[in-house]
Amino acid sequence: MTMAKAQNLEMLFHETLKDILYAEKQILKALPKMARSASSNELKQAFFAHRDETETHVERLQQIFEMIDKPARGKTCDAILGIVEEGKEVMEEFAASPALDAGLTASAQAVEHYEIARYGTLKTWAGQLGLKDAAKLLDQTLQEEIKTDKLLTQLAEQSVNAKAA
Ligand code: FE
Ligand code: FE
């Protein structure tokens, strides 16, 4: 995210919305690949289910752009590109390893944590800007990201990590 032109909270909010829209679209592309590459069925299912939720995340963002009268356009987010790239490296380097799923789970959690950071901030800013409906939509997505992160922690603790060890 480039901050140079973001002079006030309203602009910062708009810039960060563009950042997370771009990120969600990258995630939409990455999740099916991660699902196909996972060996555990539970992990596959978790990735596919969250892919569907991610479509809703994009739709909510589009609604928020409408609320603030701006086109729903994303802006390159280097952070998510880096996180997704690291995930690809795990898929390649651990393709034949029993540690693959543990690596994939860790990569997915890095993605969720990025989203949780962004949505937490955006929700707070929306509240400060008096955008109540936007704050509500951002909170719905935030809760789904948190839930996904917790599910991944559970999967890691229950099975994925044990297989890797
Ligand atoms: Fe999301
Ligand atoms: Fe997510």
PDB file of C-alpha atoms and ligand atoms in Angstrom:
ATOM      1  CA  MET A   1       0.000   0.000   0.000  1.00  0.00           C
ATOM      2  CA  THR A   2       1.388   3.390  -0.968  1.00  0.00           C
ATOM      3  CA  MET A   3       0.619   5.973   1.663  1.00  0.00           C
ATOM      4  CA  ALA A   4       2.046   9.022  -0.099  1.00  0.00           C
ATOM      5  CA  LYS A   5      -1.281  10.283  -1.369  1.00  0.00           C
ATOM      6  CA  ALA A   6      -3.410   9.277   1.583  1.00  0.00           C
ATOM      7  CA  GLN A   7      -3.868  12.607   3.301  1.00  0.00           C
ATOM      8  CA  ASN A   8      -6.773  11.873   5.594  1.00  0.00           C
ATOM      9  CA  LEU A   9      -8.632   8.987   7.147  1.00  0.00           C
ATOM     10  CA  GLU A  10     -11.209   8.894   4.385  1.00  0.00           C
ATOM     11  CA  MET A  11      -8.512   8.513   1.769  1.00  0.00           C
ATOM     12  CA  LEU A  12      -6.634   6.018   3.881  1.00  0.00           C
ATOM     13  CA  PHE A  13      -9.847   3.993   4.204  1.00  0.00           C
ATOM     14  CA  HIS A  14     -10.337   4.041   0.440  1.00  0.00           C
ATOM     15  CA  GLU A  15      -6.706   3.097  -0.283  1.00  0.00           C
ATOM     16  CA  THR A  16      -6.855   0.204   2.184  1.00  0.00           C
ATOM     17  CA  LEU A  17     -10.123  -1.027   0.666  1.00  0.00           C
ATOM     18  CA  LYS A  18      -8.359  -1.179  -2.709  1.00  0.00           C
ATOM     19  CA  ASP A  19      -5.498  -3.080  -1.077  1.00  0.00           C
ATOM     20  CA  ILE A  20      -7.742  -5.732   0.478  1.00  0.00           C
ATOM     21  CA  LEU A  21      -9.881  -6.070  -2.674  1.00  0.00           C
ATOM     22  CA  TYR A  22      -6.750  -6.895  -4.638  1.00  0.00           C
ATOM     23  CA  ALA A  23      -5.652  -9.279  -1.874  1.00  0.00           C
ATOM     24  CA  GLU A  24      -9.025 -11.097  -1.795  1.00  0.00           C
ATOM     25  CA  LYS A  25      -8.865 -11.623  -5.546  1.00  0.00           C
ATOM     26  CA  GLN A  26      -5.385 -13.120  -5.257  1.00  0.00           C
ATOM     27  CA  ILE A  27      -6.621 -15.368  -2.436  1.00  0.00           C
ATOM     28  CA  LEU A  28      -9.541 -16.475  -4.613  1.00  0.00           C
ATOM     29  CA  LYS A  29      -7.008 -17.757  -7.149  1.00  0.00           C
ATOM     30  CA  ALA A  30      -4.630 -19.289  -4.588  1.00  0.00           C
ATOM     31  CA  LEU A  31      -7.101 -21.293  -2.471  1.00  0.00           C
ATOM     32  CA  PRO A  32      -8.172 -23.835  -5.138  1.00  0.00           C
ATOM     33  CA  LYS A  33      -4.507 -24.516  -5.897  1.00  0.00           C
ATOM     34  CA  MET A  34      -3.807 -25.048  -2.207  1.00  0.00           C
ATOM     35  CA  ALA A  35      -6.859 -27.297  -1.915  1.00  0.00           C
ATOM     36  CA  ARG A  36      -5.766 -29.439  -4.839  1.00  0.00           C
ATOM     37  CA  SER A  37      -2.266 -29.730  -3.483  1.00  0.00           C
ATOM     38  CA  ALA A  38      -3.291 -30.642   0.104  1.00  0.00           C
ATOM     39  CA  SER A  39      -3.245 -34.342   0.916  1.00  0.00           C
ATOM     40  CA  SER A  40      -5.610 -34.334   3.906  1.00  0.00           C
ATOM     41  CA  ASN A  41      -9.281 -34.312   2.963  1.00  0.00           C
ATOM     42  CA  GLU A  42     -10.181 -32.093   5.891  1.00  0.00           C
ATOM     43  CA  LEU A  43      -7.645 -29.517   4.803  1.00  0.00           C
ATOM     44  CA  LYS A  44      -8.864 -29.686   1.189  1.00  0.00           C
ATOM     45  CA  GLN A  45     -12.411 -29.129   2.413  1.00  0.00           C
ATOM     46  CA  ALA A  46     -11.368 -26.212   4.619  1.00  0.00           C
ATOM     47  CA  PHE A  47      -9.644 -24.526   1.667  1.00  0.00           C
ATOM     48  CA  PHE A  48     -12.556 -25.064  -0.714  1.00  0.00           C
ATOM     49  CA  ALA A  49     -15.061 -23.839   1.888  1.00  0.00           C
ATOM     50  CA  HIS A  50     -13.029 -20.729   2.540  1.00  0.00           C
ATOM     51  CA  ARG A  51     -12.742 -20.127  -1.183  1.00  0.00           C
ATOM     52  CA  ASP A  52     -16.539 -19.834  -1.275  1.00  0.00           C
ATOM     53  CA  GLU A  53     -16.492 -17.474   1.702  1.00  0.00           C
ATOM     54  CA  THR A  54     -13.867 -15.401  -0.077  1.00  0.00           C
ATOM     55  CA  GLU A  55     -16.302 -14.782  -2.929  1.00  0.00           C
ATOM     56  CA  THR A  56     -18.628 -13.252  -0.366  1.00  0.00           C
ATOM     57  CA  HIS A  57     -15.745 -11.149   0.962  1.00  0.00           C
ATOM     58  CA  VAL A  58     -15.247  -9.683  -2.513  1.00  0.00           C
ATOM     59  CA  GLU A  59     -18.987  -8.993  -2.805  1.00  0.00           C
ATOM     60  CA  ARG A  60     -19.054  -7.206   0.555  1.00  0.00           C
ATOM     61  CA  LEU A  61     -16.126  -5.050  -0.503  1.00  0.00           C
ATOM     62  CA  GLN A  62     -17.938  -4.189  -3.724  1.00  0.00           C
ATOM     63  CA  GLN A  63     -20.926  -3.085  -1.644  1.00  0.00           C
ATOM     64  CA  ILE A  64     -18.687  -0.851   0.457  1.00  0.00           C
ATOM     65  CA  PHE A  65     -17.152   0.779  -2.631  1.00  0.00           C
ATOM     66  CA  GLU A  66     -20.702   1.549  -3.708  1.00  0.00           C
ATOM     67  CA  MET A  67     -21.492   3.063  -0.314  1.00  0.00           C
ATOM     68  CA  ILE A  68     -18.586   5.486  -0.646  1.00  0.00           C
ATOM     69  CA  ASP A  69     -19.298   6.160  -4.331  1.00  0.00           C
ATOM     70  CA  LYS A  70     -16.046   4.791  -5.630  1.00  0.00           C
ATOM     71  CA  PRO A  71     -15.360   2.228  -8.350  1.00  0.00           C
ATOM     72  CA  ALA A  72     -14.540  -1.228  -6.945  1.00  0.00           C
ATOM     73  CA  ARG A  73     -10.990  -1.255  -8.169  1.00  0.00           C
ATOM     74  CA  GLY A  74      -8.108  -2.999  -6.457  1.00  0.00           C
ATOM     75  CA  LYS A  75      -4.549  -1.851  -6.148  1.00  0.00           C
ATOM     76  CA  THR A  76      -1.485  -4.113  -6.178  1.00  0.00           C
ATOM     77  CA  CYS A  77      -0.779  -5.362  -2.672  1.00  0.00           C
ATOM     78  CA  ASP A  78       2.832  -6.491  -2.417  1.00  0.00           C
ATOM     79  CA  ALA A  79       2.242  -8.042   0.999  1.00  0.00           C
ATOM     80  CA  ILE A  80      -0.280 -10.602  -0.248  1.00  0.00           C
ATOM     81  CA  LEU A  81       1.819 -11.333  -3.348  1.00  0.00           C
ATOM     82  CA  GLY A  82       4.727 -12.189  -1.047  1.00  0.00           C
ATOM     83  CA  ILE A  83       2.629 -14.368   1.233  1.00  0.00           C
ATOM     84  CA  VAL A  84       1.085 -16.230  -1.726  1.00  0.00           C
ATOM     85  CA  GLU A  85       4.517 -16.648  -3.308  1.00  0.00           C
ATOM     86  CA  GLU A  86       5.832 -18.241  -0.122  1.00  0.00           C
ATOM     87  CA  GLY A  87       2.869 -20.605  -0.203  1.00  0.00           C
ATOM     88  CA  LYS A  88       3.808 -21.625  -3.748  1.00  0.00           C
ATOM     89  CA  GLU A  89       7.352 -22.345  -2.634  1.00  0.00           C
ATOM     90  CA  VAL A  90       6.024 -24.642   0.101  1.00  0.00           C
ATOM     91  CA  MET A  91       3.845 -26.482  -2.437  1.00  0.00           C
ATOM     92  CA  GLU A  92       6.828 -27.030  -4.715  1.00  0.00           C
ATOM     93  CA  GLU A  93       9.498 -27.823  -2.167  1.00  0.00           C
ATOM     94  CA  PHE A  94       7.353 -30.088   0.012  1.00  0.00           C
ATOM     95  CA  ALA A  95       5.218 -31.597  -2.750  1.00  0.00           C
ATOM     96  CA  ALA A  96       6.186 -35.170  -1.923  1.00  0.00           C
ATOM     97  CA  SER A  97       6.747 -34.648   1.795  1.00  0.00           C
ATOM     98  CA  PRO A  98       4.536 -35.686   4.734  1.00  0.00           C
ATOM     99  CA  ALA A  99       5.120 -32.101   5.966  1.00  0.00           C
ATOM    100  CA  LEU A 100       3.268 -30.633   2.952  1.00  0.00           C
ATOM    101  CA  ASP A 101      -0.026 -30.139   4.786  1.00  0.00           C
ATOM    102  CA  ALA A 102       1.666 -28.558   7.793  1.00  0.00           C
ATOM    103  CA  GLY A 103       3.387 -26.113   5.438  1.00  0.00           C
ATOM    104  CA  LEU A 104       0.175 -25.359   3.550  1.00  0.00           C
ATOM    105  CA  THR A 105      -1.688 -24.769   6.802  1.00  0.00           C
ATOM    106  CA  ALA A 106       0.986 -22.358   7.975  1.00  0.00           C
ATOM    107  CA  SER A 107       0.863 -20.489   4.652  1.00  0.00           C
ATOM    108  CA  ALA A 108      -2.917 -20.243   4.815  1.00  0.00           C
ATOM    109  CA  GLN A 109      -2.723 -18.895   8.349  1.00  0.00           C
ATOM    110  CA  ALA A 110      -0.302 -16.181   7.216  1.00  0.00           C
ATOM    111  CA  VAL A 111      -2.933 -15.157   4.659  1.00  0.00           C
ATOM    112  CA  GLU A 112      -5.691 -15.134   7.294  1.00  0.00           C
ATOM    113  CA  HIS A 113      -3.580 -13.067   9.666  1.00  0.00           C
ATOM    114  CA  TYR A 114      -2.975 -10.488   6.948  1.00  0.00           C
ATOM    115  CA  GLU A 115      -6.716 -10.284   6.340  1.00  0.00           C
ATOM    116  CA  ILE A 116      -7.501 -10.092  10.046  1.00  0.00           C
ATOM    117  CA  ALA A 117      -5.094  -7.151  10.387  1.00  0.00           C
ATOM    118  CA  ARG A 118      -6.610  -5.324   7.421  1.00  0.00           C
ATOM    119  CA  TYR A 119     -10.272  -5.970   8.287  1.00  0.00           C
ATOM    120  CA  GLY A 120      -9.728  -5.048  11.925  1.00  0.00           C
ATOM    121  CA  THR A 121      -8.276  -1.701  10.882  1.00  0.00           C
ATOM    122  CA  LEU A 122     -10.900  -1.064   8.206  1.00  0.00           C
ATOM    123  CA  LYS A 123     -13.727  -1.839  10.612  1.00  0.00           C
ATOM    124  CA  THR A 124     -12.349   0.648  13.154  1.00  0.00           C
ATOM    125  CA  TRP A 125     -11.859   3.334  10.516  1.00  0.00           C
ATOM    126  CA  ALA A 126     -15.357   2.787   9.101  1.00  0.00           C
ATOM    127  CA  GLY A 127     -16.702   3.355  12.603  1.00  0.00           C
ATOM    128  CA  GLN A 128     -14.680   6.543  12.998  1.00  0.00           C
ATOM    129  CA  LEU A 129     -15.908   7.777   9.614  1.00  0.00           C
ATOM    130  CA  GLY A 130     -19.526   7.129  10.595  1.00  0.00           C
ATOM    131  CA  LEU A 131     -19.930   4.381   7.981  1.00  0.00           C
ATOM    132  CA  LYS A 132     -22.000   2.066  10.160  1.00  0.00           C
ATOM    133  CA  ASP A 133     -23.197  -0.284   7.426  1.00  0.00           C
ATOM    134  CA  ALA A 134     -19.688  -0.631   6.064  1.00  0.00           C
ATOM    135  CA  ALA A 135     -18.387  -1.357   9.573  1.00  0.00           C
ATOM    136  CA  LYS A 136     -20.971  -4.122   9.926  1.00  0.00           C
ATOM    137  CA  LEU A 137     -19.987  -5.752   6.623  1.00  0.00           C
ATOM    138  CA  LEU A 138     -16.300  -5.506   7.493  1.00  0.00           C
ATOM    139  CA  ASP A 139     -16.975  -7.129  10.846  1.00  0.00           C
ATOM    140  CA  GLN A 140     -18.834 -10.026   9.208  1.00  0.00           C
ATOM    141  CA  THR A 141     -15.826 -10.756   7.048  1.00  0.00           C
ATOM    142  CA  LEU A 142     -13.444 -10.251   9.966  1.00  0.00           C
ATOM    143  CA  GLN A 143     -15.342 -12.876  11.980  1.00  0.00           C
ATOM    144  CA  GLU A 144     -15.129 -15.360   9.091  1.00  0.00           C
ATOM    145  CA  GLU A 145     -11.382 -14.818   8.791  1.00  0.00           C
ATOM    146  CA  ILE A 146     -10.962 -15.382  12.542  1.00  0.00           C
ATOM    147  CA  LYS A 147     -13.082 -18.535  12.376  1.00  0.00           C
ATOM    148  CA  THR A 148     -11.015 -19.865   9.488  1.00  0.00           C
ATOM    149  CA  ASP A 149      -7.789 -19.145  11.331  1.00  0.00           C
ATOM    150  CA  LYS A 150      -9.082 -21.055  14.365  1.00  0.00           C
ATOM    151  CA  LEU A 151     -10.164 -24.006  12.214  1.00  0.00           C
ATOM    152  CA  LEU A 152      -6.690 -24.159  10.662  1.00  0.00           C
ATOM    153  CA  THR A 153      -5.114 -24.113  14.124  1.00  0.00           C
ATOM    154  CA  GLN A 154      -7.374 -27.015  15.102  1.00  0.00           C
ATOM    155  CA  LEU A 155      -6.494 -29.013  11.997  1.00  0.00           C
ATOM    156  CA  ALA A 156      -2.810 -28.397  12.607  1.00  0.00           C
ATOM    157  CA  GLU A 157      -3.035 -29.491  16.229  1.00  0.00           C
ATOM    158  CA  GLN A 158      -5.236 -32.529  15.556  1.00  0.00           C
ATOM    159  CA  SER A 159      -3.588 -34.135  12.591  1.00  0.00           C
ATOM    160  CA  VAL A 160      -1.576 -32.171  10.106  1.00  0.00           C
ATOM    161  CA  ASN A 161       1.438 -31.484  12.304  1.00  0.00           C
ATOM    162  CA  ALA A 162       1.592 -35.022  13.702  1.00  0.00           C
ATOM    163  CA  LYS A 163       1.834 -36.404  10.170  1.00  0.00           C
ATOM    164  CA  ALA A 164       4.659 -34.021   9.415  1.00  0.00           C
ATOM    165  CA  ALA A 165       6.720 -34.960  12.470  1.00  0.00           C
TER     166      ALA A 165
HETATM  167 FE    FE B   1     -11.180 -12.947   2.943  1.00  0.00          FE
HETATM  168 FE    FE B   2      -9.548 -15.453   4.431  1.00  0.00          FE
END
